[in-house]
CSV table of C-alpha atoms in Angstrom, one decimal:
chain,number,residue,atom,x,y,z
A,1,MET,CA,0.2,-0.5,-0.2
A,2,GLN,CA,2.9,2.9,0.9
A,3,ARG,CA,4.8,1.5,-2.2
A,4,THR,CA,1.6,2.2,-4.2
A,5,CYS,CA,0.2,5.6,-2.7
A,6,ARG,CA,4.7,6.7,-3.1
A,7,ALA,CA,4.0,5.8,-6.8
A,8,ARG,CA,0.6,7.3,-7.1
A,9,GLY,CA,2.8,10.3,-6.0
A,10,ARG,CA,4.6,10.6,-8.6
A,11,THR,CA,2.5,9.7,-11.3
A,12,THR,CA,0.2,12.8,-10.2
A,13,ALA,CA,3.8,14.8,-9.6
A,14,VAL,CA,4.7,14.7,-13.3
A,15,LEU,CA,1.3,15.3,-14.7
A,16,PHE,CA,1.0,17.9,-12.6
A,17,ALA,CA,4.6,19.1,-14.5
A,18,LEU,CA,3.3,18.0,-18.0
A,19,LEU,CA,0.0,19.9,-17.2
A,20,LEU,CA,1.8,23.3,-15.7
A,21,ALA,CA,4.8,23.5,-19.4
A,22,VAL,CA,1.6,23.4,-22.0
A,23,VAL,CA,0.0,25.6,-19.5
A,24,LEU,CA,3.1,27.6,-19.5
A,25,ALA,CA,4.1,26.8,-23.5
A,26,VAL,CA,0.7,27.8,-24.3
A,27,ALA,CA,0.9,31.3,-22.5
A,28,ALA,CA,4.1,32.0,-24.2
A,29,ALA,CA,2.7,31.1,-27.5
A,30,VAL,CA,-1.1,33.5,-26.8
A,31,GLY,CA,2.4,36.4,-25.1
A,32,VAL,CA,3.9,36.2,-28.4
A,33,SER,CA,0.6,36.1,-31.2
A,34,ASP,CA,-1.0,39.5,-29.0
A,35,GLU,CA,3.6,40.7,-29.4
A,36,ALA,CA,3.1,39.5,-33.5
A,37,GLU,CA,-0.8,41.2,-33.6
A,38,ALA,CA,0.3,45.0,-32.1
A,39,HIS,CA,3.0,45.5,-34.5
A,40,ARG,CA,1.3,44.5,-37.6
A,41,ALA,CA,-1.3,46.8,-36.8
A,42,SER,CA,0.5,49.5,-35.6
A,43,ALA,CA,2.6,48.3,-39.6
A,44,ARG,CA,-0.9,48.8,-41.0
A,45,GLU,CA,-1.6,52.2,-38.5
A,46,GLN,CA,1.1,53.9,-40.1
A,47,LEU,CA,0.9,52.2,-44.0
A,48,ALA,CA,-2.9,54.1,-44.1
A,49,GLU,CA,-1.2,56.9,-43.2
A,50,LEU,CA,1.3,57.1,-45.4
A,51,ARG,CA,0.2,59.4,-48.7
A,52,VAL,CA,-0.5,57.1,-52.4
A,53,LYS,CA,0.7,59.4,-55.2
A,54,PRO,CA,2.5,58.6,-58.5
A,55,ALA,CA,6.9,57.7,-58.3
A,56,GLY,CA,8.2,60.7,-58.9
A,57,SER,CA,10.3,62.2,-61.9
A,58,MET,CA,14.2,59.8,-61.8
A,59,VAL,CA,14.7,63.7,-63.4
A,60,GLY,CA,18.6,64.6,-61.3
A,61,TYR,CA,18.4,61.5,-59.4
A,62,SER,CA,22.0,59.9,-59.1
A,63,ARG,CA,23.2,57.6,-55.9
A,64,GLU,CA,25.5,60.9,-55.2
A,65,LYS,CA,23.4,62.6,-54.5
A,66,PHE,CA,23.1,60.5,-51.0
A,67,PRO,CA,26.5,60.8,-49.8
A,68,HIS,CA,26.6,57.2,-47.8
A,69,TRP,CA,29.5,54.7,-46.1
A,70,SER,CA,29.7,58.6,-44.0
A,71,ASP,CA,31.1,58.5,-40.9
A,72,ALA,CA,30.0,55.7,-38.6
A,73,ARG,CA,29.0,57.9,-35.3
A,74,GLU,CA,28.1,60.7,-36.5
A,75,TYR,CA,24.9,59.0,-37.7
A,76,ASN,CA,24.3,56.9,-34.7
A,77,TRP,CA,25.7,53.9,-34.7
A,78,THR,CA,27.1,51.8,-31.5
A,79,LEU,CA,30.4,49.5,-31.9
A,80,PRO,CA,30.8,46.8,-29.7
A,81,SER,CA,34.0,47.3,-26.6
A,82,GLY,CA,36.9,46.7,-29.1
A,83,THR,CA,36.9,47.1,-32.2
A,84,PRO,CA,39.9,48.1,-33.9
A,85,ASP,CA,39.8,52.1,-34.6
A,86,PRO,CA,36.2,52.8,-33.8
A,87,GLY,CA,37.0,56.1,-35.4
A,88,SER,CA,37.8,55.0,-38.8
A,89,CYS,CA,34.2,53.1,-39.4
A,90,ASP,CA,31.7,54.4,-41.6
A,91,ALA,CA,28.5,52.9,-41.8
A,92,ARG,CA,28.3,50.6,-43.8
A,93,ASP,CA,31.5,49.6,-41.8
A,94,ALA,CA,28.9,49.7,-38.9
A,95,ALA,CA,26.2,47.8,-40.9
A,96,LEU,CA,28.7,44.6,-40.8
A,97,ILE,CA,29.4,44.2,-37.4
A,98,ARG,CA,26.3,44.9,-36.2
A,99,ASP,CA,24.1,42.5,-38.6
A,100,GLY,CA,26.8,39.3,-38.0
A,101,ARG,CA,28.8,36.7,-35.2
A,102,ASP,CA,32.4,36.0,-35.1
A,103,GLU,CA,33.7,39.2,-36.8
A,104,VAL,CA,37.3,39.4,-36.6
A,105,VAL,CA,37.4,44.0,-37.3
A,106,GLY,CA,40.7,44.3,-38.0
A,107,SER,CA,42.8,48.2,-38.3
A,108,GLY,CA,40.6,50.4,-40.2
A,109,CYS,CA,37.6,48.9,-39.2
A,110,TYR,CA,38.5,46.9,-41.9
A,111,VAL,CA,35.7,42.8,-42.2
A,112,GLU,CA,38.0,40.8,-42.7
A,113,ARG,CA,35.5,37.6,-41.8
A,114,GLY,CA,33.0,36.0,-40.0
A,115,ARG,CA,28.9,35.3,-40.0
A,116,TRP,CA,25.9,36.5,-41.7
A,117,PHE,CA,22.5,35.6,-41.9
A,118,ASP,CA,20.6,36.8,-45.0
A,119,PRO,CA,17.8,37.0,-44.3
A,120,TYR,CA,16.4,37.4,-47.4
A,121,THR,CA,17.3,33.7,-49.2
A,122,GLY,CA,17.6,32.4,-45.1
A,123,LYS,CA,21.1,31.6,-45.9
A,124,THR,CA,24.5,32.4,-44.4
A,125,TYR,CA,27.4,33.9,-45.6
A,126,TYR,CA,31.5,34.3,-44.3
A,127,MET,CA,32.9,36.5,-45.3
A,128,PRO,CA,32.0,40.1,-45.8
A,129,SER,CA,32.4,40.1,-49.8
A,130,ASP,CA,29.1,37.8,-50.5
A,131,ILE,CA,27.6,41.0,-48.5
A,132,ASP,CA,25.5,43.9,-50.0
A,133,VAL,CA,24.4,45.9,-47.0
A,134,ASP,CA,21.0,47.3,-48.8
A,135,HIS,CA,20.2,50.5,-48.3
A,136,VAL,CA,15.8,48.8,-48.0
A,137,VAL,CA,14.1,51.3,-49.3
A,138,PRO,CA,16.6,52.0,-52.2
A,139,LEU,CA,17.6,55.8,-52.8
A,140,ALA,CA,16.4,55.4,-56.1
A,141,ASN,CA,12.2,54.3,-54.6
A,142,ALA,CA,12.9,57.2,-52.2
A,143,TRP,CA,14.0,59.5,-54.4
A,144,ARG,CA,11.0,59.2,-56.7
A,145,SER,CA,9.2,59.1,-53.8
A,146,GLY,CA,9.6,62.4,-52.1
A,147,ALA,CA,13.3,62.9,-51.1
A,148,SER,CA,14.5,65.1,-54.4
A,149,SER,CA,13.2,67.7,-52.8
A,150,TRP,CA,14.9,67.2,-49.5
A,151,THR,CA,18.8,69.1,-49.0
A,152,THR,CA,22.3,66.7,-49.2
A,153,VAL,CA,22.2,66.6,-45.1
A,154,LYS,CA,18.9,65.1,-45.5
A,155,ARG,CA,19.5,62.9,-47.6
A,156,GLU,CA,22.9,62.2,-46.7
A,157,ARG,CA,21.3,61.0,-42.9
A,158,PHE,CA,18.4,58.5,-44.2
A,159,ALA,CA,21.5,57.2,-46.7
A,160,ASN,CA,23.8,56.4,-43.5
A,161,VAL,CA,21.5,55.8,-40.4
A,162,PRO,CA,20.7,51.6,-38.9
A,163,MET,CA,16.9,51.9,-39.2
A,164,ASP,CA,17.6,52.4,-42.7
A,165,VAL,CA,20.2,49.6,-44.0
A,166,LEU,CA,20.4,46.5,-43.7
A,167,SER,CA,23.5,43.5,-44.9
A,168,VAL,CA,21.9,40.9,-47.4
A,169,GLU,CA,23.8,38.9,-49.8
A,170,ASP,CA,24.7,40.1,-52.6
A,171,ASN,CA,22.8,38.5,-55.2
A,172,ALA,CA,19.8,39.2,-54.1
A,173,ASN,CA,20.6,42.9,-53.1
A,174,ALA,CA,21.9,42.6,-57.2
A,175,SER,CA,18.1,41.1,-57.6
A,176,LYS,CA,15.6,43.7,-55.1
A,177,GLY,CA,17.9,46.7,-57.2
A,178,ASP,CA,15.8,49.3,-56.6
A,179,LYS,CA,12.4,47.8,-56.4
A,180,GLY,CA,9.8,47.9,-54.6
A,181,PRO,CA,7.9,45.4,-53.3
A,182,GLU,CA,4.6,45.5,-55.3
A,183,ALA,CA,8.2,44.3,-57.5
A,184,TRP,CA,10.8,42.4,-55.8
A,185,LYS,CA,10.3,40.8,-52.1
A,186,PRO,CA,12.5,38.4,-50.3
A,187,PRO,CA,12.8,35.1,-51.9
A,188,ARG,CA,12.5,34.3,-48.1
A,189,ALA,CA,8.7,34.4,-47.9
A,190,ALA,CA,9.2,34.2,-43.9
A,191,TYR,CA,10.4,37.4,-43.7
A,192,HIS,CA,7.9,39.0,-45.9
A,193,CYS,CA,6.2,40.3,-42.7
A,194,THR,CA,10.1,41.8,-40.8
A,195,TYR,CA,10.2,43.6,-44.9
A,196,ALA,CA,7.4,44.6,-44.7
A,197,ARG,CA,6.7,46.5,-41.5
A,198,LYS,CA,10.4,47.3,-41.6
A,199,TRP,CA,9.8,49.6,-45.4
A,200,ILE,CA,6.9,51.2,-43.8
A,201,GLY,CA,8.3,52.1,-40.3
A,202,ILE,CA,11.1,53.5,-42.8
A,203,LYS,CA,8.8,55.6,-45.6
A,204,HIS,CA,6.8,56.2,-42.6
A,205,ASN,CA,9.7,58.1,-40.3
A,206,TRP,CA,10.9,59.8,-43.1
A,207,THR,CA,7.4,61.2,-44.7
A,208,LEU,CA,7.5,59.2,-48.0
A,209,SER,CA,5.5,58.3,-50.5
A,210,VAL,CA,3.5,55.3,-51.6
A,211,THR,CA,2.3,54.1,-54.7
A,212,GLY,CA,-1.4,52.3,-54.9
A,213,ALA,CA,0.3,49.4,-55.9
A,214,GLU,CA,3.3,49.6,-53.2
A,215,LYS,CA,0.9,50.3,-50.6
A,216,THR,CA,-1.2,46.5,-52.0
A,217,ALA,CA,1.9,44.9,-52.0
A,218,LEU,CA,3.5,45.8,-48.7
A,219,SER,CA,-0.9,44.4,-47.3
A,220,SER,CA,-1.2,41.6,-48.7
A,221,MET,CA,2.4,41.4,-46.4
A,222,LEU,CA,1.5,42.3,-43.7
A,223,SER,CA,-1.8,39.5,-43.6
A,224,THR,CA,1.8,37.0,-43.4
A,225,CYS,CA,2.6,38.5,-40.0
C-alpha cells in the first residue's frame, strides 16, 4: 500500500509538471501572438497614414545625391567595445559588424571575416565579399517618393542611419535593385512580414509616399505576420 501511494504521488507530480509546462507554453504562444498582432496593427496604421501618389520623376537622380557610407559615429551607430580604430568605421562597416556574428575586424575597421545570416534568402555566409549593405528602401525609390526635394544633408542622413540599412547577400541585393515590394519581395517568404514592417516604418519615419501598387503589396505582406 505504501509503495502504491508513493507511485501514485510520483505519477501525480509528473502529470502536474507536464500540465504546468503545457500551460506555460500556451501562455508564451499567446504572448508572442499578441505581440505580433500589435506590431502588425502598428504597421497597418502607419501604412494607412502614408500618402499614396504616383512615383515621381528620376530626373536629376544619382546615388551621389545621397552621400553614403559616412562616419558611423555621426549617425548614431553603436560599435562593440574593443572594435579596433572605431573612428575609422563608416556606416557600411558598422552594419556588417551589427548584423554579423564572430566578426574579425582589423585596423581601419576592415571587416575580414565573420558569419552573416541573410534574411532575404535564409542562407548563412562567412565572407564579407558575399554581403552587400542594402538600403531597405532603395535610394532611387526614396528619390521618386519625396527625397528629390530634400537637402543633401537630409539625404546623407537617410543613407547612413541604422534603421535604413541591412546586411544581405549580394546577389539578392542585385536582384532587388531599386524595386519596390510591388515588383520584388525577398525570396524567403518567412521574411515578408518583417520586410514589409521595415519598409513601412522607414517610409513613415521619413514621410515618403507610396504608389497604389506598392501599398497593396505591403498590405498583402502584412497578412503573413
